[in-house]
C-alpha cells in the first residue's frame, strides 16, 4: 500500500515542458503513482509512463487537480479552452511566473482553490526549492499539496504573494545563474591551460562539493571563506577582486528578474480584465 503523498484522480498537466517534465520526473523518482495523470501538450511528445494527449477534449473526465505549466505568455490562449473543464472543487496549481492568484481566479472562476508554486529545475532530482502560496486553500489541501512538493526537495509556504515572486527570482531563476558561474569558473581554468573537459569537471565538482559541505554541516558561507583564504594568500588576492563586484552584480541581476516578474504580473492582470469581452 502506498503511504506517501498521492495525486488526486484525475490529475492533469496542462503543458509539460522543462518544468512540468521536471515535476513529473521528481514525482516518479519519489515513487508517487502517476497512473492517474494525463499530460496535455500540443506536440503530444511522450512522457515516460504517463498518458499524453494533444488537446483537452481527449483528456477525459474533468480533473480534480490541474498543474498549469505553460509559459505565462500562453495563459490567454489556454485559459478559454481550459475554463469549462474546471468545475466543482478542482484545485489548480499554477507554476506560471508572474500570474497572480487574483488574475488566475478571474480566468478560472470554477476552481475550488488556486495555489501558486514557484519551483526550480533541480526538483527533477528531488533537490529543488519550491515556494507555495494560496489565499484560499484550507489546511488539509495545503498539507496535501505541500507534501507533493516536499517530495521534490525543500518547500515552504509563504503568506505573502510578493515573497513568492522574490523566491522565484532567486531560486526559480537561480540554477541558470549558478550554471553561468560554474561556466565562468571553467572558462577561467581553460584560459590558464586546462583542457575544456578538465576545467568543466573541476568547476562543477568545486561548486557541488562546497554546496554539499555547507548543506550537510550547516557551516556559514563566511566561515567557509575564512577556512579557504589564508591572510595574504592566493584566495585572498582573488577575493579582493571578486568581492568588489559580486554582491552588486547579483543584486542587479535579481532586480532585473524581479522587474520582469512584475511586468508579467501586470500583463496577466491587464489581459484578464479584458477577458470577459473577448470570451463572450
Ligand atoms: N523553467 C524554469 O526553470 C521555471 C522555473 C519556475 C517556473 N517556471 C514556469 O514554468 C512554466 C513553464 O516553463 P517551461 O520552462 O517548462 O516552458 P516550456 O519548456 O516551453 O514548456 C511549456 C509547455 O507548454 C505547452 N503548451 C504550449 N501551448 C499549449 C497549449 N495551448 N495547451 C497546452 N499546453 C501547451 C508546451 O507543449 P509542447 O511540449 O507540446 O510544446 C510545453 O509542454 C512557465 O510559466 C514558467 O514561468 C519555469
mmCIF file of C-alpha atoms and ligand atoms in Angstrom:
data_model
loop_
_atom_site.group_PDB
_atom_site.id
_atom_site.type_symbol
_atom_site.label_atom_id
_atom_site.label_comp_id
_atom_site.label_asym_id
_atom_site.label_seq_id
_atom_site.Cartn_x
_atom_site.Cartn_y
_atom_site.Cartn_z
ATOM 1 C CA UNK A 1 0.000 0.000 0.000
ATOM 2 C CA UNK A 2 1.270 3.496 -0.893
ATOM 3 C CA UNK A 3 1.763 5.638 2.194
ATOM 4 C CA UNK A 4 3.485 8.697 0.697
ATOM 5 C CA UNK A 5 1.829 11.685 -0.965
ATOM 6 C CA UNK A 6 -0.763 10.843 -3.592
ATOM 7 C CA UNK A 7 -2.084 12.647 -6.628
ATOM 8 C CA UNK A 8 -5.845 13.131 -6.877
ATOM 9 C CA UNK A 9 -7.527 11.210 -9.676
ATOM 10 C CA UNK A 10 -7.608 12.516 -12.340
ATOM 11 C CA UNK A 11 -4.665 14.918 -12.347
ATOM 12 C CA UNK A 12 -3.936 16.914 -15.483
ATOM 13 C CA UNK A 13 -0.720 18.607 -16.513
ATOM 14 C CA UNK A 14 -1.617 21.394 -18.897
ATOM 15 C CA UNK A 15 1.772 21.911 -20.517
ATOM 16 C CA UNK A 16 4.697 19.651 -19.739
ATOM 17 C CA UNK A 17 7.950 21.145 -20.979
ATOM 18 C CA UNK A 18 11.072 21.774 -18.903
ATOM 19 C CA UNK A 19 9.355 22.446 -15.622
ATOM 20 C CA UNK A 20 6.248 20.265 -15.926
ATOM 21 C CA UNK A 21 8.559 17.440 -17.008
ATOM 22 C CA UNK A 22 10.871 18.130 -14.047
ATOM 23 C CA UNK A 23 7.934 17.849 -11.623
ATOM 24 C CA UNK A 24 6.875 14.532 -13.153
ATOM 25 C CA UNK A 25 10.472 13.233 -13.101
ATOM 26 C CA UNK A 26 10.776 14.137 -9.415
ATOM 27 C CA UNK A 27 7.454 12.544 -8.501
ATOM 28 C CA UNK A 28 8.401 9.402 -10.435
ATOM 29 C CA UNK A 29 11.714 9.242 -8.534
ATOM 30 C CA UNK A 30 9.790 9.723 -5.285
ATOM 31 C CA UNK A 31 7.669 6.677 -6.148
ATOM 32 C CA UNK A 32 4.457 8.692 -6.493
ATOM 33 C CA UNK A 33 1.815 6.866 -8.528
ATOM 34 C CA UNK A 34 1.431 8.621 -11.899
ATOM 35 C CA UNK A 35 -1.210 6.278 -13.302
ATOM 36 C CA UNK A 36 -3.980 8.868 -12.828
ATOM 37 C CA UNK A 37 -2.039 11.651 -14.566
ATOM 38 C CA UNK A 38 -2.780 12.919 -18.059
ATOM 39 C CA UNK A 39 -0.450 15.351 -19.811
ATOM 40 C CA UNK A 40 -1.993 17.724 -22.330
ATOM 41 C CA UNK A 41 0.524 19.269 -24.731
ATOM 42 C CA UNK A 42 0.081 20.251 -28.401
ATOM 43 C CA UNK A 43 3.138 18.294 -29.584
ATOM 44 C CA UNK A 44 1.927 15.072 -27.951
ATOM 45 C CA UNK A 45 5.586 14.353 -27.109
ATOM 46 C CA UNK A 46 5.634 11.229 -24.937
ATOM 47 C CA UNK A 47 6.234 11.483 -21.202
ATOM 48 C CA UNK A 48 7.597 8.224 -19.766
ATOM 49 C CA UNK A 49 4.876 6.222 -18.069
ATOM 50 C CA UNK A 50 2.269 8.991 -18.338
ATOM 51 C CA UNK A 51 -0.738 9.186 -20.645
ATOM 52 C CA UNK A 52 -0.198 12.082 -23.048
ATOM 53 C CA UNK A 53 -2.785 13.730 -25.319
ATOM 54 C CA UNK A 54 -2.674 16.742 -27.622
ATOM 55 C CA UNK A 55 -5.926 18.502 -26.680
ATOM 56 C CA UNK A 56 -8.219 18.995 -23.698
ATOM 57 C CA UNK A 57 -11.263 17.128 -25.121
ATOM 58 C CA UNK A 58 -9.109 13.982 -25.411
ATOM 59 C CA UNK A 59 -8.156 14.169 -21.731
ATOM 60 C CA UNK A 60 -11.419 12.632 -20.479
ATOM 61 C CA UNK A 61 -13.008 13.010 -17.042
ATOM 62 C CA UNK A 62 -12.643 16.589 -15.668
ATOM 63 C CA UNK A 63 -9.657 16.839 -13.338
ATOM 64 C CA UNK A 64 -9.515 17.176 -9.564
ATOM 65 C CA UNK A 65 -6.015 18.657 -9.773
ATOM 66 C CA UNK A 66 -4.585 20.701 -12.616
ATOM 67 C CA UNK A 67 -0.897 21.535 -12.774
ATOM 68 C CA UNK A 68 -0.749 24.557 -15.042
ATOM 69 C CA UNK A 69 2.704 24.540 -16.627
ATOM 70 C CA UNK A 70 2.553 26.559 -19.834
ATOM 71 C CA UNK A 71 4.577 29.727 -20.466
ATOM 72 C CA UNK A 72 2.939 32.822 -18.937
ATOM 73 C CA UNK A 73 2.542 34.225 -22.461
ATOM 74 C CA UNK A 74 0.357 31.192 -23.343
ATOM 75 C CA UNK A 75 -2.080 31.713 -20.486
ATOM 76 C CA UNK A 76 -4.616 33.631 -22.537
ATOM 77 C CA UNK A 77 -4.511 31.036 -25.297
ATOM 78 C CA UNK A 78 -5.068 28.166 -22.854
ATOM 79 C CA UNK A 79 -7.494 29.735 -20.340
ATOM 80 C CA UNK A 80 -10.662 29.990 -22.506
ATOM 81 C CA UNK A 81 -10.311 26.328 -23.547
ATOM 82 C CA UNK A 82 -9.475 25.108 -20.065
ATOM 83 C CA UNK A 83 -12.093 27.135 -18.161
ATOM 84 C CA UNK A 84 -15.108 24.854 -18.943
ATOM 85 C CA UNK A 85 -13.166 21.837 -17.598
ATOM 86 C CA UNK A 86 -12.518 23.460 -14.217
ATOM 87 C CA UNK A 87 -15.572 22.538 -12.202
ATOM 88 C CA UNK A 88 -16.547 21.500 -8.692
ATOM 89 C CA UNK A 89 -13.739 21.619 -6.200
ATOM 90 C CA UNK A 90 -10.903 21.312 -8.710
ATOM 91 C CA UNK A 91 -7.571 22.611 -7.477
ATOM 92 C CA UNK A 92 -5.262 24.492 -9.811
ATOM 93 C CA UNK A 93 -1.554 24.522 -9.026
ATOM 94 C CA UNK A 94 -0.016 27.150 -11.275
ATOM 95 C CA UNK A 95 3.730 27.387 -11.751
ATOM 96 C CA UNK A 96 3.483 30.383 -14.074
ATOM 97 C CA UNK A 97 5.919 33.160 -13.180
ATOM 98 C CA UNK A 98 4.125 36.438 -12.591
ATOM 99 C CA UNK A 99 0.495 35.273 -12.964
ATOM 100 C CA UNK A 100 -1.014 36.234 -9.594
ATOM 101 C CA UNK A 101 -3.805 34.322 -7.849
ATOM 102 C CA UNK A 102 -6.251 37.180 -8.483
ATOM 103 C CA UNK A 103 -5.529 37.061 -12.234
ATOM 104 C CA UNK A 104 -5.909 33.273 -12.272
ATOM 105 C CA UNK A 105 -9.190 33.432 -10.320
ATOM 106 C CA UNK A 106 -10.668 35.764 -12.917
ATOM 107 C CA UNK A 107 -9.790 33.269 -15.626
ATOM 108 C CA UNK A 108 -10.874 30.164 -13.705
ATOM 109 C CA UNK A 109 -13.858 31.152 -11.550
ATOM 110 C CA UNK A 110 -14.944 27.488 -11.225
ATOM 111 C CA UNK A 111 -11.781 26.430 -9.399
ATOM 112 C CA UNK A 112 -12.162 25.320 -5.780
ATOM 113 C CA UNK A 113 -8.670 26.566 -4.903
ATOM 114 C CA UNK A 114 -5.814 28.163 -6.724
ATOM 115 C CA UNK A 115 -2.295 27.558 -5.464
ATOM 116 C CA UNK A 116 0.812 29.124 -6.915
ATOM 117 C CA UNK A 117 4.031 27.115 -6.814
ATOM 118 C CA UNK A 118 7.413 28.519 -7.754
ATOM 119 C CA UNK A 119 9.737 25.536 -8.162
ATOM 120 C CA UNK A 120 13.221 25.326 -9.635
ATOM 121 C CA UNK A 121 14.674 22.825 -12.061
ATOM 122 C CA UNK A 122 16.508 20.529 -9.561
ATOM 123 C CA UNK A 123 13.081 19.281 -8.446
ATOM 124 C CA UNK A 124 13.679 16.766 -11.267
ATOM 125 C CA UNK A 125 16.199 15.038 -8.983
ATOM 126 C CA UNK A 126 14.297 15.861 -5.762
ATOM 127 C CA UNK A 127 16.786 18.590 -4.762
ATOM 128 C CA UNK A 128 14.609 21.539 -5.721
ATOM 129 C CA UNK A 129 13.382 24.628 -3.932
ATOM 130 C CA UNK A 130 9.667 25.433 -4.142
ATOM 131 C CA UNK A 131 7.749 28.361 -2.708
ATOM 132 C CA UNK A 132 3.979 27.928 -2.376
ATOM 133 C CA UNK A 133 1.216 30.498 -1.964
ATOM 134 C CA UNK A 134 -2.555 30.396 -1.763
ATOM 135 C CA UNK A 135 -5.050 32.869 -0.368
ATOM 136 C CA UNK A 136 -7.912 30.384 -0.068
ATOM 137 C CA UNK A 137 -6.773 26.776 0.324
ATOM 138 C CA UNK A 138 -7.728 25.096 3.593
ATOM 139 C CA UNK A 139 -5.152 23.422 5.830
ATOM 140 C CA UNK A 140 -5.933 19.899 4.577
ATOM 141 C CA UNK A 141 -5.386 20.871 0.945
ATOM 142 C CA UNK A 142 -2.273 22.880 1.846
ATOM 143 C CA UNK A 143 -0.831 19.838 3.566
ATOM 144 C CA UNK A 144 -1.666 17.555 0.580
ATOM 145 C CA UNK A 145 -0.109 19.897 -1.970
ATOM 146 C CA UNK A 146 2.768 20.796 0.357
ATOM 147 C CA UNK A 147 3.626 17.103 0.778
ATOM 148 C CA UNK A 148 3.731 16.658 -3.005
ATOM 149 C CA UNK A 149 6.341 19.443 -3.255
ATOM 150 C CA UNK A 150 8.277 18.310 -0.180
ATOM 151 C CA UNK A 151 8.747 15.069 -2.151
ATOM 152 C CA UNK A 152 10.682 17.216 -4.665
ATOM 153 C CA UNK A 153 13.132 18.817 -2.231
ATOM 154 C CA UNK A 154 12.799 21.839 0.051
ATOM 155 C CA UNK A 155 9.397 23.543 0.017
ATOM 156 C CA UNK A 156 7.845 26.372 2.006
ATOM 157 C CA UNK A 157 4.527 28.189 2.186
ATOM 158 C CA UNK A 158 4.558 31.939 2.215
ATOM 159 C CA UNK A 159 1.620 34.095 3.273
ATOM 160 C CA UNK A 160 2.858 36.930 1.067
ATOM 161 C CA UNK A 161 2.489 36.586 -2.705
ATOM 162 C CA UNK A 162 5.254 39.176 -3.159
ATOM 163 C CA UNK A 163 7.692 36.834 -1.403
ATOM 164 C CA UNK A 164 6.765 34.076 -3.845
ATOM 165 C CA UNK A 165 7.927 36.374 -6.654
ATOM 166 C CA UNK A 166 11.154 37.116 -4.774
ATOM 167 C CA UNK A 167 11.864 33.429 -4.209
ATOM 168 C CA UNK A 168 11.107 32.909 -7.903
ATOM 169 C CA UNK A 169 13.763 35.431 -8.905
ATOM 170 C CA UNK A 170 16.329 33.923 -6.519
ATOM 171 C CA UNK A 171 15.564 30.179 -6.620
ATOM 172 C CA UNK A 172 13.418 29.730 -9.749
ATOM 173 C CA UNK A 173 15.961 31.551 -11.901
ATOM 174 C CA UNK A 174 18.893 30.612 -9.635
ATOM 175 C CA UNK A 175 20.001 27.413 -11.398
ATOM 176 C CA UNK A 176 20.648 29.497 -14.544
ATOM 177 C CA UNK A 177 22.837 31.932 -12.564
ATOM 178 C CA UNK A 178 24.716 29.131 -10.812
ATOM 179 C CA UNK A 179 25.235 27.378 -14.163
ATOM 180 C CA UNK A 180 26.715 30.598 -15.573
ATOM 181 C CA UNK A 181 29.023 30.903 -12.531
ATOM 182 C CA UNK A 182 30.238 27.312 -12.999
ATOM 183 C CA UNK A 183 30.864 28.032 -16.685
ATOM 184 C CA UNK A 184 32.784 31.212 -15.859
ATOM 185 C CA UNK A 185 34.947 29.298 -13.373
ATOM 186 C CA UNK A 186 35.581 26.630 -16.026
ATOM 187 C CA UNK A 187 36.431 29.219 -18.708
ATOM 188 C CA UNK A 188 38.977 30.816 -16.376
ATOM 189 C CA UNK A 189 40.586 27.405 -15.801
ATOM 190 C CA UNK A 190 40.632 26.767 -19.538
ATOM 191 C CA UNK A 191 42.180 30.176 -20.212
ATOM 192 C CA UNK A 192 45.014 29.188 -17.872
ATOM 193 C CA UNK A 193 45.790 25.981 -19.711
ATOM 194 C CA UNK A 194 43.366 23.263 -18.549
ATOM 195 C CA UNK A 195 41.563 21.213 -21.181
ATOM 196 C CA UNK A 196 37.899 22.178 -21.603
ATOM 197 C CA UNK A 197 36.780 18.856 -20.125
ATOM 198 C CA UNK A 198 39.058 19.063 -17.077
ATOM 199 C CA UNK A 199 38.145 22.712 -16.448
ATOM 200 C CA UNK A 200 34.412 21.913 -16.644
ATOM 201 C CA UNK A 201 34.735 18.993 -14.218
ATOM 202 C CA UNK A 202 36.921 20.932 -11.771
ATOM 203 C CA UNK A 203 34.455 23.865 -11.739
ATOM 204 C CA UNK A 204 31.369 21.674 -11.361
ATOM 205 C CA UNK A 205 32.839 19.480 -8.624
ATOM 206 C CA UNK A 206 34.074 22.571 -6.735
ATOM 207 C CA UNK A 207 30.600 24.104 -6.637
ATOM 208 C CA UNK A 208 28.974 20.766 -5.840
ATOM 209 C CA UNK A 209 31.443 19.963 -3.056
ATOM 210 C CA UNK A 210 31.201 23.418 -1.483
ATOM 211 C CA UNK A 211 27.376 23.396 -1.516
ATOM 212 C CA UNK A 212 27.216 19.833 -0.253
ATOM 213 C CA UNK A 213 29.673 20.539 2.570
ATOM 214 C CA UNK A 214 27.785 23.650 3.702
ATOM 215 C CA UNK A 215 24.404 21.931 3.367
ATOM 216 C CA UNK A 216 25.447 18.870 5.366
ATOM 217 C CA UNK A 217 27.426 20.635 8.091
ATOM 218 C CA UNK A 218 25.419 23.845 8.358
ATOM 219 C CA UNK A 219 28.624 25.868 8.089
ATOM 220 C CA UNK A 220 28.068 29.542 7.273
ATOM 221 C CA UNK A 221 29.468 30.808 3.970
ATOM 222 C CA UNK A 222 31.636 33.379 5.734
ATOM 223 C CA UNK A 223 33.237 30.580 7.716
ATOM 224 C CA UNK A 224 33.891 28.579 4.519
ATOM 225 C CA UNK A 225 35.589 31.665 3.062
ATOM 226 C CA UNK A 226 37.719 32.144 6.191
ATOM 227 C CA UNK A 227 38.810 28.495 6.132
ATOM 228 C CA UNK A 228 39.868 28.697 2.470
ATOM 229 C CA UNK A 229 41.517 32.125 2.406
ATOM 230 C CA UNK A 230 44.735 32.492 4.364
ATOM 231 C CA UNK A 231 45.977 36.021 5.061
ATOM 232 C CA UNK A 232 47.765 37.467 2.062
ATOM 233 C CA UNK A 233 47.378 34.174 0.167
ATOM 234 C CA UNK A 234 46.098 33.343 -3.296
ATOM 235 C CA UNK A 235 42.367 33.137 -2.421
ATOM 236 C CA UNK A 236 42.506 36.470 -0.646
ATOM 237 C CA UNK A 237 44.023 38.037 -3.759
ATOM 238 C CA UNK A 238 41.139 36.633 -5.811
ATOM 239 C CA UNK A 239 38.505 37.716 -3.284
ATOM 240 C CA UNK A 240 39.848 41.277 -3.328
ATOM 241 C CA UNK A 241 38.675 41.443 -6.947
ATOM 242 C CA UNK A 242 35.523 39.300 -6.679
ATOM 243 C CA UNK A 243 34.133 40.996 -3.574
ATOM 244 C CA UNK A 244 34.207 44.398 -5.240
ATOM 245 C CA UNK A 245 31.763 43.300 -7.904
ATOM 246 C CA UNK A 246 29.814 40.192 -6.943
ATOM 247 C CA UNK A 247 27.192 41.483 -4.489
ATOM 248 C CA UNK A 248 26.320 44.396 -6.775
ATOM 249 C CA UNK A 249 26.233 42.165 -9.833
ATOM 250 C CA UNK A 250 23.920 39.596 -8.229
ATOM 251 C CA UNK A 251 21.816 42.416 -6.768
ATOM 252 C CA UNK A 252 21.149 43.989 -10.172
ATOM 253 C CA UNK A 253 20.692 40.549 -11.753
ATOM 254 C CA UNK A 254 17.920 39.599 -9.309
ATOM 255 C CA UNK A 255 16.453 43.097 -9.601
ATOM 256 C CA UNK A 256 16.166 42.681 -13.385
ATOM 257 C CA UNK A 257 14.451 39.294 -12.976
ATOM 258 C CA UNK A 258 12.078 40.718 -10.347
ATOM 259 C CA UNK A 259 11.241 43.665 -12.623
ATOM 260 C CA UNK A 260 10.373 41.251 -15.434
ATOM 261 C CA UNK A 261 8.204 39.267 -12.997
ATOM 262 C CA UNK A 262 6.345 42.484 -12.184
ATOM 263 C CA UNK A 263 5.814 43.170 -15.884
ATOM 264 C CA UNK A 264 4.438 39.663 -16.422
ATOM 265 C CA UNK A 265 2.059 40.161 -13.483
ATOM 266 C CA UNK A 266 0.834 43.458 -14.983
ATOM 267 C CA UNK A 267 0.368 41.812 -18.395
ATOM 268 C CA UNK A 268 -1.613 38.964 -16.791
ATOM 269 C CA UNK A 269 -3.794 41.466 -14.904
ATOM 270 C CA UNK A 270 -4.419 43.572 -17.983
ATOM 271 C CA UNK A 271 -5.417 40.659 -20.203
ATOM 272 C CA UNK A 272 -7.624 39.033 -17.577
ATOM 273 C CA UNK A 273 -9.510 42.319 -17.168
ATOM 274 C CA UNK A 274 -10.120 42.313 -20.915
ATOM 275 C CA UNK A 275 -11.118 38.648 -20.827
ATOM 276 C CA UNK A 276 -14.943 38.834 -20.469
ATOM 277 C CA UNK A 277 -15.245 40.901 -23.636
ATOM 278 C CA UNK A 278 -13.033 38.543 -25.618
ATOM 279 C CA UNK A 279 -14.653 35.360 -24.369
ATOM 280 C CA UNK A 280 -18.290 36.345 -24.669
HETATM 281 N N1 LIG B 1 11.972 26.727 -16.478
HETATM 282 C C1 LIG B 1 12.118 27.071 -15.195
HETATM 283 O O1 LIG B 1 13.193 26.939 -14.587
HETATM 284 C C2 LIG B 1 10.917 27.598 -14.419
HETATM 285 C C3 LIG B 1 11.019 27.857 -13.045
HETATM 286 C C4 LIG B 1 9.878 28.269 -12.338
HETATM 287 C C5 LIG B 1 8.679 28.452 -13.013
HETATM 288 N N2 LIG B 1 8.633 28.227 -14.353
HETATM 289 C C6 LIG B 1 7.362 28.425 -15.053
HETATM 290 O O2 LIG B 1 7.019 27.205 -15.662
HETATM 291 C C7 LIG B 1 6.220 27.454 -16.796
HETATM 292 C C8 LIG B 1 6.670 26.557 -17.932
HETATM 293 O O3 LIG B 1 8.015 26.863 -18.245
HETATM 294 P P1 LIG B 1 8.902 25.817 -19.049
HETATM 295 O O4 LIG B 1 10.295 26.284 -18.936
HETATM 296 O O5 LIG B 1 8.544 24.436 -18.626
HETATM 297 O O6 LIG B 1 8.341 26.061 -20.539
HETATM 298 P P2 LIG B 1 8.376 25.064 -21.780
HETATM 299 O O7 LIG B 1 9.500 24.097 -21.636
HETATM 300 O O8 LIG B 1 8.322 25.909 -23.004
HETATM 301 O O9 LIG B 1 7.013 24.255 -21.654
HETATM 302 C C9 LIG B 1 5.790 24.835 -21.966
HETATM 303 C C10 LIG B 1 4.771 23.740 -22.165
HETATM 304 O O10 LIG B 1 3.534 24.340 -22.531
HETATM 305 C C11 LIG B 1 2.950 23.533 -23.535
HETATM 306 N N3 LIG B 1 1.941 24.278 -24.278
HETATM 307 C C12 LIG B 1 2.093 25.287 -25.163
HETATM 308 N N4 LIG B 1 0.884 25.665 -25.637
HETATM 309 C C13 LIG B 1 -0.047 24.886 -25.028
HETATM 310 C C14 LIG B 1 -1.448 24.770 -25.101
HETATM 311 N N5 LIG B 1 -2.165 25.559 -25.901
HETATM 312 N N6 LIG B 1 -2.079 23.847 -24.332
HETATM 313 C C15 LIG B 1 -1.365 23.025 -23.510
HETATM 314 N N7 LIG B 1 -0.015 23.088 -23.409
HETATM 315 C C16 LIG B 1 0.633 23.996 -24.151
HETATM 316 C C17 LIG B 1 4.123 23.076 -24.384
HETATM 317 O O11 LIG B 1 3.718 21.976 -25.149
HETATM 318 P P3 LIG B 1 4.725 21.136 -26.069
HETATM 319 O O12 LIG B 1 5.598 20.393 -25.102
HETATM 320 O O13 LIG B 1 3.824 20.254 -26.827
HETATM 321 O O14 LIG B 1 5.466 22.134 -26.903
HETATM 322 C C18 LIG B 1 5.119 22.742 -23.286
HETATM 323 O O15 LIG B 1 4.921 21.434 -22.811
HETATM 324 C C19 LIG B 1 6.348 28.937 -17.116
HETATM 325 O O16 LIG B 1 5.125 29.572 -16.852
HETATM 326 C C20 LIG B 1 7.431 29.438 -16.198
HETATM 327 O O17 LIG B 1 7.157 30.747 -15.711
HETATM 328 C C21 LIG B 1 9.710 27.784 -15.065
#
